Amino acid sequence: MLSDRILNMGYSKTLEMTSKARKLKELGYNVINLSVGEPNFYPPSFILDAAKKAIDEGYHYYTPISGILDLKKKICNKFKRDNNLNYKISQIVISNGVKQSIINLFLSLLNKNDEVIIPSPYWVSYYEMVKFCQAKPIIIPTTIEDDFKITSKQLETVITSKTKIFIFNSPCNPTGSVYDKKELKNLVKILSKYSKIIIISDEIYEYIIYDKKHISIASFPEIYNQTVTLNGLSKSFAMTGWRVGYMGAPEWIAKACDKIQGQTTSCVNAIAQRASIVALTYNPKFLLSKIISEFKFRRDLVINLIKNIPQFKLKTPEGAFYIFIDISALLEDKKYNSYIKSSNDFAMYLLNKCHIATVSGESFGYKNGLRISYANYKEKIIEAFKRIKKLLK
Ligand code: GLU
C-alpha cells in the first residue's frame, strides 16, 4: 500500500500535459506543444564545450554535497553582479534544479500544519510540495484585474502565528506578472514586521523580462536575513535537462539543505556543475538579448492572435514566456458548457480535438484560466491559433 502522502499528491500538470502531447505525437498526430515552459533554443556552444572538456578531464565523481567551490564562487559573483546581493560561499547550495531547492527548503522548515502563503495563480508544484510536507497551503487569490498581483493588505490578512513561509515568484509562472520596486516595498514593509516568516523568492525567470527591471526582494536590507533567493540555469541558458538550480540562503537554512541533500541525492551531476562554472561567467542579459526580442515578438504575436477570440481575456505579461488567459466567458457560454465544464475539460478538449497542448488554470489554482507557453516556433504558434479559432467557431 502506498503512503498517504503519495496518495494525496497530484501529478505535475505541466509535465503531465507534456507527456500526453508526446504520446499523441508518437501515435502520429501533428501535436503543437504550448504546455511546458522550456526554451526552444540551444544552450550556447561554449557551455557544451565546457561539458565535453569536463568529461575528458575526468570529472566523473561525487562533488561536495552542496556543490563545487568554484561554482559557488561564480554564484556569489552572479548574485552581486545582477542582484546586488551579498552571499558568502557558506550560504550557497546547488541542487538538481530549483525544484529540488524548494523541496529541500520545505523539508527543512515545515512541521505538520505549518502554513505557507502562496499567491495564486501559482506554479503547480509549490502547492503539492507543501501538502507533501504535511503543511497547509494558504492561498491569496488574485484576478486578471489586479494584474495577478497581491497587495500588502491581502498579505497581512492571511498571516497567522502558524505562518512559516511566504513563497514569492516574480516574474511569475504562469502569469508573467512582474512586481515593481514600489509594490515590493509595500510587501517588504509587512514581511519585515514578521521576522520569523521565511520568504522564498523563486527568480528562475529573472532574465526573461521585457520592459521592466527585475529586482530581488532580498535586496531590501530589512528582510535579507529572512529571505532565500532561488535561481538556476534551466530557463536562462536553455539547460532544462541539465538540472542545475541554486539558492542563496541564511547559513542555518543552507546547512539544513546540505544535510538533506547528503542523505538523498548526494550532489548535482559533476559534468553539469563544471559546465555551469563557465556559463555563470557570462551575464545572460547580454547573451540573451536576441532571444528576449524573439520572445517579446512571440508574446505580442500571441496577444494579437488572442484578440480575435472573444472568449479569451488576457492581460499583457511583462516576463516569463507564458500567457495566462481568463476563459470565464467560454465556460459560461451555453454553446460550450454542456461539454466543457472546467478549464481542465477545455485543456483536454484542445488536446484531443485539435492537438494543441496547454495547461489548465485549475492546475495553477485559478479555476477559469488557461496557460499558453510561447516558448515555441512562430509558425507553430500561428498554426495553433488557427486550429483553436476554427474549433471555437
Ligand atoms: N516550470 C516549467 C513549467 O511550468 C517546467 C515544468 C515544471 O517543472 O513544472 O512548465
Short mmCIF file of C-alpha atoms and ligand atoms in Angstrom, two decimals:
data_model
loop_
_atom_site.label_atom_id
_atom_site.label_comp_id
_atom_site.label_asym_id
_atom_site.label_seq_id
_atom_site.Cartn_x
_atom_site.Cartn_y
_atom_site.Cartn_z
CA MET A 1 0.00 0.00 0.00
CA LEU A 2 1.31 3.42 -0.90
CA SER A 3 1.80 6.12 1.73
CA ASP A 4 -0.95 8.65 2.44
CA ARG A 5 1.47 11.34 1.36
CA ILE A 6 1.87 9.99 -2.13
CA LEU A 7 -1.79 9.08 -2.45
CA ASN A 8 -2.70 12.67 -1.62
CA MET A 9 -0.23 14.12 -4.10
CA GLY A 10 -1.40 15.30 -7.52
CA TYR A 11 0.61 14.74 -10.69
CA SER A 12 2.62 17.69 -12.03
CA LYS A 13 0.14 19.09 -14.56
CA THR A 14 2.82 20.86 -16.60
CA LEU A 15 4.72 17.63 -17.11
CA GLU A 16 1.56 15.53 -17.43
CA MET A 17 0.30 17.62 -20.37
CA THR A 18 3.73 17.39 -21.97
CA SER A 19 3.74 13.64 -21.66
CA LYS A 20 0.20 13.42 -23.10
CA ALA A 21 1.34 15.57 -26.03
CA ARG A 22 4.38 13.34 -26.52
CA LYS A 23 2.21 10.20 -26.58
CA LEU A 24 -0.14 11.67 -29.20
CA LYS A 25 2.88 12.67 -31.27
CA GLU A 26 4.21 9.12 -31.10
CA LEU A 27 0.86 7.95 -32.46
CA GLY A 28 1.47 10.14 -35.48
CA TYR A 29 -0.63 13.23 -34.65
CA ASN A 30 0.66 16.68 -35.52
CA VAL A 31 0.72 17.99 -31.96
CA ILE A 32 1.75 21.55 -31.09
CA ASN A 33 3.08 21.72 -27.59
CA LEU A 34 2.30 25.01 -25.84
CA SER A 35 2.27 23.39 -22.42
CA VAL A 36 5.69 23.05 -20.88
CA GLY A 37 7.89 26.04 -20.10
CA GLU A 38 11.01 25.05 -21.95
CA PRO A 39 13.01 27.43 -24.18
CA ASN A 40 13.21 26.12 -27.75
CA PHE A 41 16.76 27.23 -28.37
CA TYR A 42 20.10 25.52 -27.90
CA PRO A 43 22.48 26.13 -24.96
CA PRO A 44 25.44 28.33 -26.04
CA SER A 45 28.26 26.26 -27.58
CA PHE A 46 30.86 27.40 -25.06
CA ILE A 47 28.80 25.68 -22.35
CA LEU A 48 28.60 22.47 -24.36
CA ASP A 49 32.37 22.61 -24.92
CA ALA A 50 32.92 23.03 -21.19
CA ALA A 51 30.84 19.90 -20.51
CA LYS A 52 32.82 17.87 -23.07
CA LYS A 53 36.06 19.13 -21.55
CA ALA A 54 34.85 18.12 -18.07
CA ILE A 55 34.31 14.56 -19.31
CA ASP A 56 37.76 14.46 -20.91
CA GLU A 57 39.36 15.89 -17.79
CA GLY A 58 37.81 13.15 -15.63
CA TYR A 59 35.10 14.87 -13.57
CA HIS A 60 33.20 11.64 -13.04
CA TYR A 61 32.93 11.57 -9.27
CA TYR A 62 30.89 12.94 -6.38
CA THR A 63 31.38 16.61 -5.73
CA PRO A 64 30.90 18.24 -2.31
CA ILE A 65 27.22 17.81 -1.33
CA SER A 66 26.20 21.43 -1.81
CA GLY A 67 28.35 21.96 -4.90
CA ILE A 68 31.80 22.63 -6.32
CA LEU A 69 33.62 25.54 -4.66
CA ASP A 70 34.41 27.29 -7.98
CA LEU A 71 30.75 27.16 -8.98
CA LYS A 72 29.68 28.58 -5.61
CA LYS A 73 32.14 31.45 -6.15
CA LYS A 74 30.54 32.17 -9.54
CA ILE A 75 27.09 32.10 -7.97
CA CYS A 76 28.19 34.61 -5.29
CA ASN A 77 29.55 36.85 -8.08
CA LYS A 78 26.32 36.49 -10.06
CA PHE A 79 24.19 37.46 -7.06
CA LYS A 80 26.39 40.52 -6.50
CA ARG A 81 26.60 41.47 -10.19
CA ASP A 82 22.96 41.05 -11.16
CA ASN A 83 21.00 41.38 -7.92
CA ASN A 84 23.13 43.49 -5.59
CA LEU A 85 23.06 40.63 -3.08
CA ASN A 86 25.96 39.64 -0.86
CA TYR A 87 26.08 35.93 -0.21
CA LYS A 88 29.04 34.07 1.27
CA ILE A 89 30.12 30.65 -0.04
CA SER A 90 28.62 29.08 3.07
CA GLN A 91 25.19 30.41 2.08
CA ILE A 92 25.07 28.70 -1.32
CA VAL A 93 23.55 25.26 -2.02
CA ILE A 94 23.48 23.87 -5.57
CA SER A 95 20.67 21.41 -6.27
CA ASN A 96 19.06 19.37 -9.06
CA GLY A 97 17.05 22.28 -10.39
CA VAL A 98 15.13 24.87 -8.38
CA LYS A 99 12.54 22.16 -7.82
CA GLN A 100 14.94 20.32 -5.53
CA SER A 101 15.93 23.59 -3.84
CA ILE A 102 12.27 24.14 -2.97
CA ILE A 103 11.59 20.67 -1.61
CA ASN A 104 14.85 20.86 0.40
CA LEU A 105 13.63 24.13 1.90
CA PHE A 106 10.15 22.85 2.68
CA LEU A 107 11.52 19.68 4.27
CA SER A 108 13.98 21.74 6.31
CA LEU A 109 11.50 24.30 7.55
CA LEU A 110 8.00 22.85 7.75
CA ASN A 111 6.34 20.97 10.57
CA LYS A 112 2.90 19.41 10.32
CA ASN A 113 0.17 22.06 9.95
CA ASP A 114 2.57 24.96 9.46
CA GLU A 115 1.20 27.47 6.98
CA VAL A 116 2.75 28.50 3.70
CA ILE A 117 1.37 31.58 1.96
CA ILE A 118 1.13 31.20 -1.82
CA PRO A 119 -0.28 33.89 -4.13
CA SER A 120 -2.39 32.35 -6.90
CA PRO A 121 -2.19 31.64 -9.79
CA TYR A 122 0.92 29.77 -8.64
CA TRP A 123 3.33 27.37 -10.23
CA VAL A 124 1.86 23.87 -9.89
CA SER A 125 4.47 22.24 -7.68
CA TYR A 126 4.53 24.77 -4.81
CA TYR A 127 1.09 23.65 -3.72
CA GLU A 128 1.71 19.91 -3.99
CA MET A 129 5.09 20.11 -2.27
CA VAL A 130 3.60 21.97 0.71
CA LYS A 131 0.93 19.30 1.07
CA PHE A 132 3.55 16.58 0.68
CA CYS A 133 5.32 18.07 3.72
CA GLN A 134 2.01 17.89 5.65
CA ALA A 135 1.84 21.66 5.88
CA LYS A 136 -1.04 23.88 4.77
CA PRO A 137 -1.03 25.99 1.61
CA ILE A 138 -2.72 29.33 2.34
CA ILE A 139 -3.73 30.82 -0.96
CA ILE A 140 -4.06 34.53 -1.72
CA PRO A 141 -6.22 34.69 -4.84
CA THR A 142 -5.62 37.39 -7.44
CA THR A 143 -7.52 38.26 -10.58
CA ILE A 144 -6.74 39.46 -14.05
CA GLU A 145 -7.96 42.92 -12.97
CA ASP A 146 -5.28 43.01 -10.22
CA ASP A 147 -2.71 42.15 -12.86
CA PHE A 148 -2.44 38.88 -10.90
CA LYS A 149 -0.50 40.58 -8.10
CA ILE A 150 -1.18 40.61 -4.37
CA THR A 151 -1.27 43.71 -2.20
CA SER A 152 0.37 44.16 1.19
CA LYS A 153 -3.09 44.29 2.75
CA GLN A 154 -4.01 40.88 1.33
CA LEU A 155 -0.70 39.51 2.59
CA GLU A 156 -1.11 40.82 6.13
CA THR A 157 -4.65 39.48 6.36
CA VAL A 158 -3.54 35.87 5.94
CA ILE A 159 -0.54 35.95 8.29
CA THR A 160 -1.09 33.93 11.49
CA SER A 161 1.10 32.56 14.27
CA LYS A 162 1.38 29.39 12.13
CA THR A 163 2.80 31.15 9.07
CA LYS A 164 6.22 29.75 8.33
CA ILE A 165 6.91 30.56 4.69
CA PHE A 166 5.82 33.09 2.10
CA ILE A 167 6.58 31.92 -1.42
CA PHE A 168 7.13 34.64 -3.94
CA ASN A 169 7.70 34.37 -7.69
CA SER A 170 8.43 37.36 -9.93
CA PRO A 171 8.50 37.19 -12.97
CA CYS A 172 5.66 34.81 -12.29
CA ASN A 173 4.92 31.42 -13.79
CA PRO A 174 2.10 31.17 -15.01
CA THR A 175 1.01 34.82 -15.28
CA GLY A 176 4.17 36.62 -16.41
CA SER A 177 3.47 39.37 -13.85
CA VAL A 178 6.45 41.32 -12.56
CA TYR A 179 6.43 43.29 -9.30
CA ASP A 180 8.00 46.74 -9.44
CA LYS A 181 10.02 48.45 -6.73
CA LYS A 182 7.07 50.21 -5.11
CA GLU A 183 4.98 47.03 -4.98
CA LEU A 184 7.90 45.12 -3.49
CA LYS A 185 8.48 47.82 -0.91
CA ASN A 186 4.88 47.54 0.25
CA LEU A 187 5.22 43.78 0.72
CA VAL A 188 8.58 44.21 2.46
CA LYS A 189 7.02 46.65 4.93
CA ILE A 190 4.71 43.87 6.12
CA LEU A 191 7.17 40.99 5.95
CA SER A 192 9.82 42.85 7.94
CA LYS A 193 7.38 43.04 10.85
CA TYR A 194 7.29 39.24 10.98
CA SER A 195 10.94 38.26 11.09
CA LYS A 196 10.15 34.56 11.70
CA ILE A 197 8.48 34.19 8.31
CA ILE A 198 10.91 32.87 5.70
CA ILE A 199 10.48 34.38 2.25
CA ILE A 200 11.35 32.04 -0.60
CA SER A 201 11.90 34.08 -3.73
CA ASP A 202 11.86 31.98 -6.90
CA GLU A 203 13.63 34.08 -9.54
CA ILE A 204 14.12 31.47 -12.27
CA TYR A 205 12.60 33.80 -14.91
CA GLU A 206 14.82 36.74 -13.91
CA TYR A 207 16.20 37.34 -17.39
CA ILE A 208 13.02 36.67 -19.36
CA ILE A 209 11.62 40.11 -18.77
CA TYR A 210 10.58 42.78 -21.25
CA ASP A 211 10.16 46.43 -20.35
CA LYS A 212 10.74 46.19 -16.63
CA LYS A 213 13.76 45.61 -14.44
CA HIS A 214 13.98 42.57 -12.21
CA ILE A 215 14.51 43.35 -8.52
CA SER A 216 15.38 40.66 -6.00
CA ILE A 217 13.23 41.02 -2.92
CA ALA A 218 16.24 40.08 -0.74
CA SER A 219 17.94 43.29 -1.86
CA PHE A 220 15.76 45.14 0.67
CA PRO A 221 18.07 45.04 3.70
CA GLU A 222 15.15 44.84 6.18
CA ILE A 223 14.32 41.29 5.06
CA TYR A 224 17.66 39.96 3.75
CA ASN A 225 18.11 37.76 6.84
CA GLN A 226 14.74 36.06 6.38
CA THR A 227 14.94 35.52 2.61
CA VAL A 228 16.13 32.68 0.41
CA THR A 229 16.82 33.60 -3.23
CA LEU A 230 16.46 30.84 -5.82
CA ASN A 231 17.71 30.72 -9.37
CA GLY A 232 19.07 28.24 -11.91
CA LEU A 233 20.32 27.66 -15.41
CA SER A 234 17.27 25.98 -16.98
CA LYS A 235 15.49 28.98 -18.44
CA SER A 236 18.33 31.45 -19.00
CA PHE A 237 20.68 29.06 -20.80
CA ALA A 238 18.08 26.59 -22.15
CA MET A 239 19.54 23.87 -19.91
CA THR A 240 16.32 22.40 -18.51
CA GLY A 241 17.57 18.81 -18.70
CA TRP A 242 20.90 19.55 -17.02
CA ARG A 243 19.17 20.17 -13.68
CA VAL A 244 21.20 22.94 -12.09
CA GLY A 245 19.46 25.19 -9.58
CA TYR A 246 20.86 27.06 -6.60
CA MET A 247 19.97 29.06 -3.54
CA GLY A 248 21.45 31.90 -1.55
CA ALA A 249 20.09 31.44 1.99
CA PRO A 250 20.70 32.30 5.63
CA GLU A 251 23.51 29.99 6.72
CA TRP A 252 21.39 27.91 9.13
CA ILE A 253 18.96 27.11 6.29
CA ALA A 254 21.74 26.35 3.79
CA LYS A 255 23.24 23.89 6.31
CA ALA A 256 19.91 22.10 6.70
CA CYS A 257 19.51 21.77 2.92
CA ASP A 258 23.05 20.43 2.65
CA LYS A 259 22.13 17.81 5.28
CA ILE A 260 19.03 16.68 3.36
CA GLN A 261 20.90 16.55 0.08
CA GLY A 262 23.63 14.44 1.69
CA GLN A 263 21.01 11.83 2.60
CA THR A 264 19.06 11.97 -0.64
CA THR A 265 20.83 12.92 -3.87
CA SER A 266 24.50 13.37 -2.76
CA CYS A 267 25.22 16.17 -5.23
CA VAL A 268 24.35 17.59 -8.65
CA ASN A 269 25.84 15.89 -11.71
CA ALA A 270 29.55 16.81 -11.76
CA ILE A 271 29.71 17.46 -15.54
CA ALA A 272 26.73 19.83 -15.38
CA GLN A 273 28.34 21.70 -12.49
CA ARG A 274 31.64 22.11 -14.37
CA ALA A 275 29.80 23.49 -17.39
CA SER A 276 27.80 25.82 -15.16
CA ILE A 277 31.01 27.43 -13.90
CA VAL A 278 31.65 28.58 -17.46
CA ALA A 279 28.00 29.54 -18.03
CA LEU A 280 27.86 31.80 -15.00
CA THR A 281 30.93 33.72 -16.13
CA TYR A 282 28.61 35.49 -18.55
CA ASN A 283 25.70 37.75 -17.84
CA PRO A 284 22.76 36.13 -19.64
CA LYS A 285 21.22 39.58 -20.07
CA PHE A 286 23.67 40.19 -22.93
CA LEU A 287 23.79 36.63 -24.20
CA LEU A 288 20.02 36.54 -24.32
CA SER A 289 19.26 39.90 -25.90
CA LYS A 290 18.32 38.34 -29.26
CA ILE A 291 16.29 35.62 -27.61
CA ILE A 292 14.45 38.13 -25.42
CA SER A 293 13.48 40.16 -28.52
CA GLU A 294 12.26 36.94 -30.11
CA PHE A 295 10.19 36.08 -27.01
CA LYS A 296 8.80 39.61 -26.97
CA PHE A 297 7.85 39.28 -30.62
CA ARG A 298 6.07 36.00 -29.90
CA ARG A 299 4.32 37.43 -26.84
CA ASP A 300 2.93 40.25 -28.97
CA LEU A 301 2.03 37.78 -31.69
CA VAL A 302 0.03 35.64 -29.25
CA ILE A 303 -1.68 38.73 -27.83
CA ASN A 304 -2.75 39.74 -31.33
CA LEU A 305 -3.96 36.26 -32.17
CA ILE A 306 -5.95 36.11 -28.93
CA LYS A 307 -7.60 39.46 -29.64
CA ASN A 308 -9.62 37.73 -32.34
CA ILE A 309 -11.00 35.18 -29.91
CA PRO A 310 -13.83 36.83 -27.95
CA GLN A 311 -13.99 34.05 -25.34
CA PHE A 312 -10.43 34.73 -24.17
CA LYS A 313 -9.45 37.60 -21.89
CA LEU A 314 -5.87 38.47 -21.11
CA LYS A 315 -3.52 40.98 -19.58
CA THR A 316 -0.15 41.67 -21.15
CA PRO A 317 2.52 39.67 -19.32
CA GLU A 318 5.76 41.50 -18.58
CA GLY A 319 8.01 38.49 -18.22
CA ALA A 320 8.48 34.71 -18.45
CA PHE A 321 7.20 33.02 -21.63
CA TYR A 322 3.60 32.36 -20.77
CA ILE A 323 0.26 33.98 -21.49
CA PHE A 324 -2.33 33.27 -18.84
CA ILE A 325 -5.82 33.82 -20.15
CA ASP A 326 -9.17 34.00 -18.41
CA ILE A 327 -11.71 31.72 -20.08
CA SER A 328 -14.73 32.56 -17.88
CA ALA A 329 -16.70 33.73 -20.93
CA LEU A 330 -16.21 30.38 -22.64
CA LEU A 331 -17.13 28.36 -19.54
CA GLU A 332 -20.31 30.42 -19.11
CA ASP A 333 -21.31 30.16 -22.78
CA LYS A 334 -24.25 27.79 -23.36
CA LYS A 335 -22.76 26.79 -26.69
CA TYR A 336 -19.90 25.02 -24.92
CA ASN A 337 -20.80 24.45 -21.31
CA SER A 338 -22.69 21.23 -21.78
CA TYR A 339 -19.40 19.51 -22.57
CA ILE A 340 -16.73 21.96 -21.30
CA LYS A 341 -17.37 22.49 -17.61
CA SER A 342 -13.92 23.44 -16.38
CA SER A 343 -10.54 24.64 -17.56
CA ASN A 344 -9.30 21.03 -17.25
CA ASP A 345 -12.04 19.98 -19.68
CA PHE A 346 -11.05 22.78 -22.04
CA ALA A 347 -7.34 21.90 -21.99
CA MET A 348 -8.22 18.26 -22.75
CA TYR A 349 -10.68 19.37 -25.45
CA LEU A 350 -7.95 21.39 -27.15
CA LEU A 351 -5.56 18.48 -26.93
CA ASN A 352 -7.94 15.84 -28.21
CA LYS A 353 -9.79 17.86 -30.83
CA CYS A 354 -7.07 19.99 -32.35
CA HIS A 355 -3.89 18.55 -30.82
CA ILE A 356 -2.82 21.69 -29.01
CA ALA A 357 -1.26 21.10 -25.60
CA THR A 358 -1.77 23.83 -22.97
CA VAL A 359 -2.14 23.70 -19.18
CA SER A 360 -5.45 24.36 -17.42
CA GLY A 361 -5.82 27.22 -14.95
CA GLU A 362 -7.07 24.77 -12.33
CA SER A 363 -3.57 23.32 -12.13
CA PHE A 364 -2.32 26.77 -11.07
CA GLY A 365 -5.11 27.41 -8.56
CA TYR A 366 -7.14 29.63 -10.91
CA LYS A 367 -10.33 27.90 -11.94
CA ASN A 368 -11.17 29.74 -15.13
CA GLY A 369 -7.74 30.07 -16.68
CA LEU A 370 -5.50 28.54 -19.31
CA ARG A 371 -1.72 28.81 -19.62
CA ILE A 372 -0.18 29.03 -23.05
CA SER A 373 3.60 28.76 -23.33
CA TYR A 374 5.02 30.64 -26.30
CA ALA A 375 8.43 29.02 -25.98
CA ASN A 376 7.77 27.50 -29.39
CA TYR A 377 8.34 28.49 -33.02
CA LYS A 378 6.39 31.38 -34.54
CA GLU A 379 4.94 29.16 -37.28
CA LYS A 380 3.71 26.63 -34.72
CA ILE A 381 2.09 29.36 -32.63
CA ILE A 382 0.27 30.75 -35.68
CA GLU A 383 -0.89 27.28 -36.68
CA ALA A 384 -2.03 26.53 -33.12
CA PHE A 385 -4.25 29.61 -33.02
CA LYS A 386 -5.67 28.86 -36.45
CA ARG A 387 -6.80 25.49 -35.11
CA ILE A 388 -8.18 26.96 -31.87
CA LYS A 389 -10.15 29.62 -33.72
CA LYS A 390 -11.58 27.07 -36.12
CA LEU A 391 -12.56 24.83 -33.24
CA LEU A 392 -14.32 27.58 -31.33
CA LYS A 393 -16.29 28.68 -34.39
N1 GLU B 1 8.47 25.05 -14.80
C1 GLU B 1 8.12 24.64 -16.13
C2 GLU B 1 6.63 24.79 -16.37
O1 GLU B 1 5.94 25.33 -15.57
C3 GLU B 1 8.66 23.25 -16.40
C4 GLU B 1 7.83 22.09 -15.92
C5 GLU B 1 7.76 22.02 -14.43
O2 GLU B 1 8.75 21.75 -13.81
O3 GLU B 1 6.67 22.32 -13.92
O4 GLU B 1 6.16 24.42 -17.42
#
